[in-house]
Structures are given as structure tokens and as C-alpha cells.
Coordinates of C-alpha atoms and ligand atoms in Angstrom, one line a residue:
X31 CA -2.8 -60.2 -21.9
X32 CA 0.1 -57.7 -22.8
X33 CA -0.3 -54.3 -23.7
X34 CA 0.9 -52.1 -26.7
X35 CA 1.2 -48.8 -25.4
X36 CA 3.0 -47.4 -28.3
X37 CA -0.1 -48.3 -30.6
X38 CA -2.7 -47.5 -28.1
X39 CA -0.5 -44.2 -27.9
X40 CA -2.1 -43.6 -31.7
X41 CA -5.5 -43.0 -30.2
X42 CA -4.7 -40.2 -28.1
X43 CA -4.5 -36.9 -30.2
X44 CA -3.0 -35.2 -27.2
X45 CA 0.6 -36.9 -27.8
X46 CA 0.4 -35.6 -31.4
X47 CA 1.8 -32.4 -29.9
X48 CA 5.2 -31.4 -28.9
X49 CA 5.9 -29.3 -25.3
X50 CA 9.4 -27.1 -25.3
X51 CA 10.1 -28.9 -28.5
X52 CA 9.9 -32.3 -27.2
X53 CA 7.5 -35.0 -27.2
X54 CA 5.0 -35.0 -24.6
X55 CA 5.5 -37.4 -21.4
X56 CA 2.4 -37.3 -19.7
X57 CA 3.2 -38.8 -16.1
X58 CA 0.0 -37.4 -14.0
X59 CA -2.7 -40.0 -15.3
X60 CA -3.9 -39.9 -11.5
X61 CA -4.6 -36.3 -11.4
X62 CA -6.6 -37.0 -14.6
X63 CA -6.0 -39.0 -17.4
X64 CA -5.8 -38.0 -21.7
X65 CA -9.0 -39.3 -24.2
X66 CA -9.0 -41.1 -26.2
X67 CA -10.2 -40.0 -29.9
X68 CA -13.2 -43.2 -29.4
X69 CA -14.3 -40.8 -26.4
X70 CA -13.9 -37.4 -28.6
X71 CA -15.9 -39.0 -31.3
X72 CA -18.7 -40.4 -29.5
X73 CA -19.2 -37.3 -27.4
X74 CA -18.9 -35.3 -30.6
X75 CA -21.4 -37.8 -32.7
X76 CA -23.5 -37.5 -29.7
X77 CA -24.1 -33.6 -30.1
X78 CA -23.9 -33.8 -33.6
X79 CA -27.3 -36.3 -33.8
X80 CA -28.4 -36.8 -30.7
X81 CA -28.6 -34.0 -28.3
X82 CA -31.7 -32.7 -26.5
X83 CA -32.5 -32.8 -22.8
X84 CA -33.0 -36.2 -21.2
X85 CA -36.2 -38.1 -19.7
X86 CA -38.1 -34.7 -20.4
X87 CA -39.2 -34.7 -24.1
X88 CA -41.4 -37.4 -25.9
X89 CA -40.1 -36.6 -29.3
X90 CA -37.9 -38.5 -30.9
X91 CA -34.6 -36.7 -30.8
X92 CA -35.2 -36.3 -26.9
X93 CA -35.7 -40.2 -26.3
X94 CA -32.6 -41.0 -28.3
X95 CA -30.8 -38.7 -25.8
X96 CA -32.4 -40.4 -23.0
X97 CA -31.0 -43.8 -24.7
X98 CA -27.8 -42.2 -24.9
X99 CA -27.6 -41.2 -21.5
X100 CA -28.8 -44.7 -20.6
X101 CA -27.2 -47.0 -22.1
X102 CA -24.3 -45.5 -20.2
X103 CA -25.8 -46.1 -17.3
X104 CA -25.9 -49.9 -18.2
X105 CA -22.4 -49.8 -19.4
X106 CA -21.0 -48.5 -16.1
X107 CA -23.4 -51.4 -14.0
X108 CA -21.4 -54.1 -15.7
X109 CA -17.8 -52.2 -15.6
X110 CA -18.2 -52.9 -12.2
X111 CA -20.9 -55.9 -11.9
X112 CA -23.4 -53.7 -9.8
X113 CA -26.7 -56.1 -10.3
X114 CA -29.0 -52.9 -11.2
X115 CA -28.4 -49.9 -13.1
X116 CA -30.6 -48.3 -10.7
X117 CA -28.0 -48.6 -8.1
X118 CA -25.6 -46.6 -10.2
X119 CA -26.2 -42.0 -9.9
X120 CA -24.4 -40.0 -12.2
X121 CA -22.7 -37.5 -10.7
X122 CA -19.7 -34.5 -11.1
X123 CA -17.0 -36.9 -9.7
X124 CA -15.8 -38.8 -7.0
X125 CA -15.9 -36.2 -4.5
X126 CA -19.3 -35.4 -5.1
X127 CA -20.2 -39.3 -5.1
X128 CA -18.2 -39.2 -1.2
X129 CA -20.3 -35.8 -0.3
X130 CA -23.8 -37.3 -1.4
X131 CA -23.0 -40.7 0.9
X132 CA -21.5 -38.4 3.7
X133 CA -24.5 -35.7 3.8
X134 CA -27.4 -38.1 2.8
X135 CA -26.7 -41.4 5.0
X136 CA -24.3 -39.4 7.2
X137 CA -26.6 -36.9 8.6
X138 CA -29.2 -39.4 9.3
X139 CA -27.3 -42.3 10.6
X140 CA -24.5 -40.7 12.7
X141 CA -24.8 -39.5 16.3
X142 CA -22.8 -38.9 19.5
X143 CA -21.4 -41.9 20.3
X144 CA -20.8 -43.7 17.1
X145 CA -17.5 -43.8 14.9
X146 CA -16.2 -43.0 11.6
X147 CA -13.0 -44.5 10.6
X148 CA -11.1 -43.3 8.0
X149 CA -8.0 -43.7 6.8
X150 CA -4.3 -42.0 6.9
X151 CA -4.0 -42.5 3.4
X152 CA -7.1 -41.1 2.5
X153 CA -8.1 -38.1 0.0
X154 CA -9.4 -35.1 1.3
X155 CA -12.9 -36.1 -0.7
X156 CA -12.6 -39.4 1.4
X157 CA -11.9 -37.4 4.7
X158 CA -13.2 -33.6 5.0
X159 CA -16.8 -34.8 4.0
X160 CA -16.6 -37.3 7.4
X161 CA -14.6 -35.4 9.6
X162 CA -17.4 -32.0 8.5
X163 CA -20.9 -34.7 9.1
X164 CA -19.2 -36.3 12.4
X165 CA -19.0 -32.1 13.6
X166 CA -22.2 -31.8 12.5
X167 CA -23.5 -35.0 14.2
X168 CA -21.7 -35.1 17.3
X169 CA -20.2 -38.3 15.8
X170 CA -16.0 -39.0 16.4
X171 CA -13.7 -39.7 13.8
X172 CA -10.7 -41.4 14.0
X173 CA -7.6 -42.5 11.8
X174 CA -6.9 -46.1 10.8
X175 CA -2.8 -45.2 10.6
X176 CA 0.1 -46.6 7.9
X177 CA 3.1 -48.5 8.8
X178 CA 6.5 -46.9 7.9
X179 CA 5.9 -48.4 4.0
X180 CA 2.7 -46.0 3.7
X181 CA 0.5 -49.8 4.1
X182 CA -2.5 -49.7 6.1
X183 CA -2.4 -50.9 9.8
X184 CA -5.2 -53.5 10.5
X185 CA -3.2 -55.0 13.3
X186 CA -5.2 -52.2 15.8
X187 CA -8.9 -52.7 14.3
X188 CA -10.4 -54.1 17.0
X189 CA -9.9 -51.3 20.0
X190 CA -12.3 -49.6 17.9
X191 CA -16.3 -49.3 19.5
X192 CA -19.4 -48.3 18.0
X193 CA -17.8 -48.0 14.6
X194 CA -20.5 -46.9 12.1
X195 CA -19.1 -45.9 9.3
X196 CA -15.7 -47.5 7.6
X197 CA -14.2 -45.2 4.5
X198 CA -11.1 -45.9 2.5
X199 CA -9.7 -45.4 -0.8
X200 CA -9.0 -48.9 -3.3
X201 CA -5.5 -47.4 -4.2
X202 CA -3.6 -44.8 -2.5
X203 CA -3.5 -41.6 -4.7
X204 CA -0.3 -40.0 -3.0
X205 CA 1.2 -44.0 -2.6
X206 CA 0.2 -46.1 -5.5
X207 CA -0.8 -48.5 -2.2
X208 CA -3.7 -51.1 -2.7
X209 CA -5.5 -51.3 0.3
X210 CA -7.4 -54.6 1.3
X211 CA -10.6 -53.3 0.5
X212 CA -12.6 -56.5 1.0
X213 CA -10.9 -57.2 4.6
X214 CA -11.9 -53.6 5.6
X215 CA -15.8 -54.0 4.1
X216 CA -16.1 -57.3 5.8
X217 CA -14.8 -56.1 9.4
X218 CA -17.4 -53.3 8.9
X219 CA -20.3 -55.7 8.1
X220 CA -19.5 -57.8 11.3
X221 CA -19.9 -54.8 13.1
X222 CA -23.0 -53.6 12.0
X223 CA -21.1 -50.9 10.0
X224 CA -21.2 -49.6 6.4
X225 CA -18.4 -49.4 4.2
X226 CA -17.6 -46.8 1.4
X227 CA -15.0 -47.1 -1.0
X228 CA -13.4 -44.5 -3.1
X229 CA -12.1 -46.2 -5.8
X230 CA -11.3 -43.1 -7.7
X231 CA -7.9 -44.2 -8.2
X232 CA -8.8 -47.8 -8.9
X233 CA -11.2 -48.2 -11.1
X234 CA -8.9 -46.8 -14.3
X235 CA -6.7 -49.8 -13.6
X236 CA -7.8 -52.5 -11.8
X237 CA -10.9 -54.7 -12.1
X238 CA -13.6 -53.6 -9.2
X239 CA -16.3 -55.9 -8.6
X240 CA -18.6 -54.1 -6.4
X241 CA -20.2 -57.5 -5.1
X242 CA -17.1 -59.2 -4.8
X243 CA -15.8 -56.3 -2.7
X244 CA -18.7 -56.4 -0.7
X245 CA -18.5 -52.4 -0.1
X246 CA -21.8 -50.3 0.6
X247 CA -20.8 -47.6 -1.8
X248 CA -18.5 -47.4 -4.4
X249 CA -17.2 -43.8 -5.7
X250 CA -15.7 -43.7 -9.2
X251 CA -14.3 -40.2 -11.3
X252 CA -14.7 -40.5 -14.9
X253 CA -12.0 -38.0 -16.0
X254 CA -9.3 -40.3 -14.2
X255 CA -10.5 -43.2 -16.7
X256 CA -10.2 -42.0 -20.3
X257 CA -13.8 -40.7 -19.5
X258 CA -14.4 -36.5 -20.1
X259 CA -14.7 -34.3 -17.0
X260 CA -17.9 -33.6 -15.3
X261 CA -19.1 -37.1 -14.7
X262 CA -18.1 -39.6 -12.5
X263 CA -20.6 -42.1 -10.9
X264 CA -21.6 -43.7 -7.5
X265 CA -22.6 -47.5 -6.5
X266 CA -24.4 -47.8 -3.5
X267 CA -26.6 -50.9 -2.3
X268 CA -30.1 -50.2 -3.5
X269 CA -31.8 -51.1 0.1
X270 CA -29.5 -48.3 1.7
X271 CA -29.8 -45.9 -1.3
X272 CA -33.9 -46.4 -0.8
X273 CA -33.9 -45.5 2.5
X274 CA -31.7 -42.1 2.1
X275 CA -33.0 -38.8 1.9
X276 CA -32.2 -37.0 -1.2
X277 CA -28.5 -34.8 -1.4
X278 CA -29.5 -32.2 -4.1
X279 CA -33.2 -31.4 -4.7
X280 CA -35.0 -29.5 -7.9
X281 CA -35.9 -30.7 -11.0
X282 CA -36.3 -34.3 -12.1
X283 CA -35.8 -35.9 -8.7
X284 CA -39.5 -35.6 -7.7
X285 CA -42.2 -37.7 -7.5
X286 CA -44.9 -34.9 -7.0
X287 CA -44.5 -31.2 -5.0
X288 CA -47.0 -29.2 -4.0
X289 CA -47.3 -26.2 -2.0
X290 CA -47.0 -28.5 1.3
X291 CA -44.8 -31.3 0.5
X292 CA -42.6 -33.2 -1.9
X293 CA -42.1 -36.5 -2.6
X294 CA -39.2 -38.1 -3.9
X295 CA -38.8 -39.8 -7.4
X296 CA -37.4 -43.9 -7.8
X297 CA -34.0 -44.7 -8.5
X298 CA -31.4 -43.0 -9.4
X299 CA -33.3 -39.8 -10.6
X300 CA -34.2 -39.2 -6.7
X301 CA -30.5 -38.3 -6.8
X302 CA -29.8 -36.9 -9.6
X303 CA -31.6 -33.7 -9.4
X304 CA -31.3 -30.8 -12.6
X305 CA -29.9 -31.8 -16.3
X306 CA -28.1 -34.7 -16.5
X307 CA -24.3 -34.5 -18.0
X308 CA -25.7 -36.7 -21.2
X309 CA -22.8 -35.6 -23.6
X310 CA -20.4 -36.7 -20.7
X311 CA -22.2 -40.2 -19.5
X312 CA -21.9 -40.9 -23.8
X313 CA -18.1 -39.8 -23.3
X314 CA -17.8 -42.1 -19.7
X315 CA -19.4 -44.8 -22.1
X316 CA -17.3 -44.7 -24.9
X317 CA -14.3 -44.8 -22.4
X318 CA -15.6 -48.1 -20.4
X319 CA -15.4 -49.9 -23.8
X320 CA -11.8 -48.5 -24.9
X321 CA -10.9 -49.7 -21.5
X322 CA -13.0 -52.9 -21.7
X323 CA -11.2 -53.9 -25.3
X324 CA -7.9 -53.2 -24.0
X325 CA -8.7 -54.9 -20.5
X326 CA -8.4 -54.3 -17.5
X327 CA -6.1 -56.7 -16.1
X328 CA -3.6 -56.5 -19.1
X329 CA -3.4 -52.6 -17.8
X330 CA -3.2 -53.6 -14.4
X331 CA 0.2 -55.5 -15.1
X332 CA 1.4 -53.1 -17.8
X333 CA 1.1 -50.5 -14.9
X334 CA 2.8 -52.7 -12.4
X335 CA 6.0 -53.4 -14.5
X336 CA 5.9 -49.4 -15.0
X337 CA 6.0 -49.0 -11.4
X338 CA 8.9 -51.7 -10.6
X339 CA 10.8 -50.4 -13.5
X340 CA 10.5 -46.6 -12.0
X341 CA 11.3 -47.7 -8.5
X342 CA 14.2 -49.3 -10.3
X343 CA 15.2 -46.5 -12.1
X344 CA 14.7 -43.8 -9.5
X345 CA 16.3 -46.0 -6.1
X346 CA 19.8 -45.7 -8.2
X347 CA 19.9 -42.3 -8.2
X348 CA 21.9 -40.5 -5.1
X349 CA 19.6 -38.6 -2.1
X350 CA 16.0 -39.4 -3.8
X351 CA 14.0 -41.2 -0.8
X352 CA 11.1 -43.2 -2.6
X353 CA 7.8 -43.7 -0.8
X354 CA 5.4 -46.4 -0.9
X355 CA 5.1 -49.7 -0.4
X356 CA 7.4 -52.2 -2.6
X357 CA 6.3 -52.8 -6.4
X358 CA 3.8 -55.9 -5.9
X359 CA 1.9 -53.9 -3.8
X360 CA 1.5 -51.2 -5.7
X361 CA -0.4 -49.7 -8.6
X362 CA 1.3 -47.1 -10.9
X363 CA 2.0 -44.6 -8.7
X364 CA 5.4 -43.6 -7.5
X365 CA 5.8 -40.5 -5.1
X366 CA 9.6 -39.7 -3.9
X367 CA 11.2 -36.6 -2.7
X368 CA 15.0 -35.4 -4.2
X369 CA 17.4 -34.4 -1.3
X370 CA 17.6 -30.4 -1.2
X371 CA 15.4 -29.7 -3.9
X372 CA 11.8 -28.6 -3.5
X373 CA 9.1 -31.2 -5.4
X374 CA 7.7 -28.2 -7.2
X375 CA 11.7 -27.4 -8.5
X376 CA 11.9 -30.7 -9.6
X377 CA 8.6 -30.7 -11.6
X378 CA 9.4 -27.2 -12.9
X379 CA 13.1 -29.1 -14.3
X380 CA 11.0 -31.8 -15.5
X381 CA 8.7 -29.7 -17.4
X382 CA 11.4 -28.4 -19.5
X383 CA 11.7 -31.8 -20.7
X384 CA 8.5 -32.0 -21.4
X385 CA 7.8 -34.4 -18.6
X386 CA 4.6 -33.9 -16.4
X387 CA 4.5 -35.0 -12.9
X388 CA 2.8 -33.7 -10.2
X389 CA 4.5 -32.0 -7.1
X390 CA 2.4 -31.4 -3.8
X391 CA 0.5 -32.6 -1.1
X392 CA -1.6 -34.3 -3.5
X393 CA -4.8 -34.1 -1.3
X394 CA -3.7 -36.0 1.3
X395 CA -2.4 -33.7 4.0
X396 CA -2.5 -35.7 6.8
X397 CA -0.9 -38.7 4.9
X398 CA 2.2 -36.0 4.4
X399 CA 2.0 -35.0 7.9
X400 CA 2.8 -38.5 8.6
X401 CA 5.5 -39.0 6.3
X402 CA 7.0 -35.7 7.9
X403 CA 6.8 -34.0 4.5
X404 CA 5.1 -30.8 3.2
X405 CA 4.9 -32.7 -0.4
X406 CA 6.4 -35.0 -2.7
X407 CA 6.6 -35.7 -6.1
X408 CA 4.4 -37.2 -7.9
X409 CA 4.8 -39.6 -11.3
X410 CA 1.2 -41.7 -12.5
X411 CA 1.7 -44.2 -15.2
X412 CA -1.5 -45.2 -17.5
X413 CA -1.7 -47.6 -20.6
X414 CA -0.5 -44.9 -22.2
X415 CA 2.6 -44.8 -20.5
X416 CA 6.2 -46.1 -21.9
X417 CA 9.3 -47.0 -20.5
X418 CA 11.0 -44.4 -22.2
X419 CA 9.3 -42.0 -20.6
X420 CA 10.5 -43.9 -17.0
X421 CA 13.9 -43.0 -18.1
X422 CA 13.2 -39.2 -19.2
X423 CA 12.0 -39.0 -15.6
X424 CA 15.3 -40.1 -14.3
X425 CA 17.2 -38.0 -16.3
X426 CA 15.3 -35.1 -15.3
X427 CA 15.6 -36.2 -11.8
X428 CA 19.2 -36.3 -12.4
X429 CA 19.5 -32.8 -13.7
X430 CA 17.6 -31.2 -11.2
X431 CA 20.0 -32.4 -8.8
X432 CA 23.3 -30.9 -10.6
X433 CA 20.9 -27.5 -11.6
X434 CA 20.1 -27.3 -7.8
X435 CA 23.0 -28.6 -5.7
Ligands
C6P614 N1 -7.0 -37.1 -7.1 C1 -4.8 -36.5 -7.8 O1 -4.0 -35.8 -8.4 P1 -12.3 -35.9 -8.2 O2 -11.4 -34.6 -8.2 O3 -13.6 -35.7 -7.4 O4 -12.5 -36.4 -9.6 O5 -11.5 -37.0 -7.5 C2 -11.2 -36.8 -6.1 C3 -10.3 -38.0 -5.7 C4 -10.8 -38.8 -4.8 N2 -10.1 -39.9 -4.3 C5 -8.9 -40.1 -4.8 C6 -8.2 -41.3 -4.3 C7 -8.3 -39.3 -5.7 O6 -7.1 -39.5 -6.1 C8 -9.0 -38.1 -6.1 C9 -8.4 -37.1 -7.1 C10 -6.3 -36.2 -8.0 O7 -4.5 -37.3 -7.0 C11 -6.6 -34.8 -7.8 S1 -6.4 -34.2 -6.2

């Protein structure tokens, strides 16, 4: 079940490198995480022997492509038990996965009168795409609000009417908090509402079953999960995807256009319109196995005693305020703020020290205007991620406070 981060450390040519003279502690996984060389390799073994444009070409070279590109489509139906591969469209990245569920059921479902809830915790990609289709369809949207410990009030649910659409991230990218996604997706149902999770955040380090969650759409980033940039995929329930117009239209995702009309092409090529990202699905591929043979609930708990430990490490230190909800309710994500000193000073300090953390709003603006805070820093722990580096953090933290007050 346990972890070596120091060997699995060996696999990722980026900490072969020194920053400022110092080894590199990578602490922003959750902006996007470091590869792998088994992700390097297969993409470069990929365009090495197998590149040509996908479900186009009957030669030879062209179908292995296609294979390429397909097989991982099957891998990422099983990372996260979807029963078709059909139900599973490639796409740039989470935000595009939330756009093409906001524009394609949105637009056609919404109307004055209904509700989308989302959540105070959310990402922007989780919240502008609503709030713009509930303006365009006369719809309302309103926020599900956090508790003082940035944990999702559910007490107030049930003042909501006419709630149509239910959105929420897995874990909190800002908070490290893990939202009862199941709770929220079954509320939905029993009111005749979909639910869409963003799972952008969660899928790196925790196991998602999308049947056990019971969501309606799932949205996943590949570049936060060892996978390349470029690709990251959406879940959705066949029946709804089926009955959805298209989001992008062109080539591929026809069945037949003429002057007069176009028809649209099965699942998932009726959304998944142009040329594929086959070198990066063969990357996203390559990534779901690393993660797979290291698993995923052995990273879960390596990431969980990261967390405690930094919340450990950090609460000792004088004037840092800590935000969040407590350790066992958390993924690897700590965010805190350092008394008098401005989050991007502190990363700046950090930085010299080769430590990478993220300072800012971190997407979620209206999660900071509830915390009362412009931003925050940032750290994101992967299976990567050492203890050592925990306490590099702290120092730094430490010495930005005697540089700045
Ligand atoms: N969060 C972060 O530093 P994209 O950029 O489309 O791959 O992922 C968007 C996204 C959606 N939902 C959540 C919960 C996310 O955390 C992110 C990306 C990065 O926190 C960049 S802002």
C-alpha cells in the first residue's frame, strides 16, 4: 500500500535538474503535475513508429495510429469504470470538458425559471461557463456556500426550487477540500436534476468511480495526472450525451453534410470534431498505467500524510493563518496566508530556494472573496512529493517572514 517517493522520484527527469543551485521542490502538482519518463517514452515511441492521422487513412501506419489513439480511450474507461468507451470525448482539458456540457446540454436544457447551483469553492471552468449559459438562457444561478473551514454547506439544500443543473468540483483546488460528491449527485437525481463533476483535481489522486459516484458528467485534465498537456477527457452518461447537440463542428464529427443539412456522427467522434490529440491520448495512456502500478489509493494516503505533516509544520510557525478544512478531510493541498507579507513575496522567497508554490487567487475568486482574501499561497503535494521538501517550505516560510518584517 505505501509509497516510495524517493524511487518513483527516479522516473521524473525534471528533478535531475538543479534551480538557484538547489534541488528542485516542485510543490504545484495541482497547477499541473511533472512526467514521468514512461509518458516521455511512449509519446516519443509513438511518433517515432506510429504517427499518421487517426480514423482517416486505411493504410497500415494510419490504423496503428488509430489503435494508438484507442486504446487510450479504453484505458481511461476503466481508470474510472465508465461501462463504454464511447461515453468517454477526448478533449483539451477540463475546462473545455465543463464548456462542452455547459454549451451543449446547457443551452438546450436551461430556461427562465430553472436553477443552476454551483458551488463557492468552485473553479472558474466550473463556474463562468454556468453563470455565461444561465445569461444566455434566462436561467438563475446560485451559490451552494462553505462553512468557516472552506467545507461545503449542505445543511441549506433544500430551499432550493427548480434546480436543474448541480456542478461541483471532487476536491477543492484552492482548499485541498473533498466534497461529498455522491450526496450532491444523488440530491440532484431526486430532483430531476443533472449533476456534473469536475474532478480535475481528483482524479490524479483519488480513485473516481464514475458509476459509484453516480454523477452525469465527469471532467478530468490530463496534464494534472502525469499525462502531457493538450488532452484531458469527459465522462458523460451515454443516454444524455446522445441526446446533445454537438459543441464543436467540422471534420470527423459528421455523419453526412450536404449543401442543406448535416447530420451528426455516433459516439464520441460527434464531439470530437478536427484531429484528434493522438500523441497526447498515447501520453494520457501511458500515464493511467504509471498511476495504475503505483495505485491510486497508496497515493491517496501518501498525499494525506503530506498534507497533515505540512499543516503540522506550517500551524507552528508565528502569524501564518492556514486554510482548509482539517487533514482527514483533505487531499494534498494546503493554502495559508503569512501575516504582512504578500503570497506572491512569499513564493518569490521560496523560489530562491528552489521551492515552487503557487501564490494567487488560484481560479477561485469568489472562494477568496469569501475568505476575505485577494489570494493565498498555494503548496500541492503529488507521489512525487517528500517530506523534506515540507520542511524546505517552512523554512522558506520562516525566512520570508524575518526578510519582510
Ligand atoms: N487548476 C490550479 O492551479 P485545466 O486548466 O482546464 O486543465 O483545468 C481547469 C481546472 C478545473 N477545475 C479545477 C478544480 C482545477 O483545479 C483546474 C485547474 C489549476 O489550481 C490551474 S488554475
Amino acid at each position: 500500500m505505501k509509497l516510495d517517493a524517493h524511487k518513483l522520484r527516479t522516473d521524473f527527469p525534471i528533478f535531475e535538474q538543479t534551480f538557484h543551485g538547489k534541488p528542485l521542490a516542485f510543490l504545484d502538482s495541482a497547477a499541473s503535475s511533472q512526467k514521468p519518463r514512461q509518458v516521455l517514452d511512449a509519446m516519443t515511441h509513438f511518433y517515432e513508429t506510429s504517427y499518421a492521422n487517426v480514423h482517416r487513412g486505411v493504410y497500415q501506419l494510419a490504423e496503428r495510429a488509430t489503435q494508438g489513439l484507442e486504446d487510450a480511450r479504453e484505458k481511461a474507461r476503466a481508470f474510472v469504470n465508465a461501462s463504454s468507451a464511447r461515453e468517454i470525448i477526448f478533449v483539451r482539458n477540463a475546462t473545455e470538458a465543463l464548456n462542452l456540457v455547459a454549451y451543449s446540454w446547457g443551452l438546450n436544457n436551461l430556461g427562465p425559471g430553472d436553477l443552476v447551483l454551483v458551488t463557492e469553492l468552485e473553479h472558474h471552468s466550473n463556474f463562468v461557463p454556468w453563470q455565461y449559459v444561465a445569461r444566455r438562457t434566462g436561467a438563475e444561478l446560485a451559490l451552494i456556500p462553505v462553512d468557516d473551514q472552506g467545507e461545503l454547506r449542505l445543511d441549506g439544500l433544500d430551499a432550493y426550487d427548480n434546480v436543474k443543473v448541480v456542478a461541483s468540483g471532487l476536491v477543492s483546488n484552492a482548499l485541498g477540500t473533498v466534497n461529498d460528491s455522491a450526496a450532491l449527485a444523488a440530491w440532484a437525481h431526486e430532483r430531476g436534476a443533472i449533476y456534473v463533476c469536475d474532478a480535475a483535481q481528483a482524479a490524479p489522486h483519488v480513485r473516481v468511480d464514475v458509476q459509484a459516484l453516480g454523477a452525469d458528467f465527469v471532467a478530468v485534465s490530463g496534464h494534472k495526472m502525469l499525462g502531457p498537456s493538450g488532452i484531458g477527457f469527459l465522462w458523460g452518461r451515454a443516454d444524455l450525451l446522445l441526446r446533445m447537440e454537438p459543441f464543436l463542428m467540422g471534420g470527423h464529427m459528421i455523419r453526412k453534410v450536404s449543401a442543406g443539412e448535416t447530420t451528426w456522427g455516433e459516439l464520441p467522434a460527434k464531439f470530437e470534431a478536427g484531429t484528434s490529440p493522438m500523441a497526447e491520448a498515447v501520453g494520457l495512456g501511458a500515464a493511467i498505467d504509471y498511476l495504475e502500478s503505483v495505485g491510486l489509493e497508496a497515493i491517496e494516503q501518501h498525499e494525506h500524510r503530506l498534507a497533515a505533516y505540512a499543516l503540522d509544520q506550517l500551524s507552528e510557525i508565528p502569524g501564518v493563518t492556514l486554510y482548509g478544512p482539517p487533514p482527514d478531510r483533505r487531499a494534498g493541498i494546503v493554502s495559508f496566508n503569512v501575516d504582512g507579507v504578500h503570497p506572491h513575496d512569499v513564493a518569490q522567497v521560496l523560489d530562491e530556494d528552489a521551492v515552487c508554490i503557487r501564490a494567487g487567487h488560484h481560479c477561485c475568486q469568489p472562494l477568496m472573496a469569501k475568505l476575505g482574501v485577494a489570494a493565498t499561497n498555494r503548496a500541492s503535494f503529488y507521489l512525487y512529493t517528500i517530506p523534506e521538501e515540507i520542511d524546505r517550505l517552512a523554512a522558506g516560510v520562516r525566512r520570508s517572514r524575518e526578510l519582510f518584517l
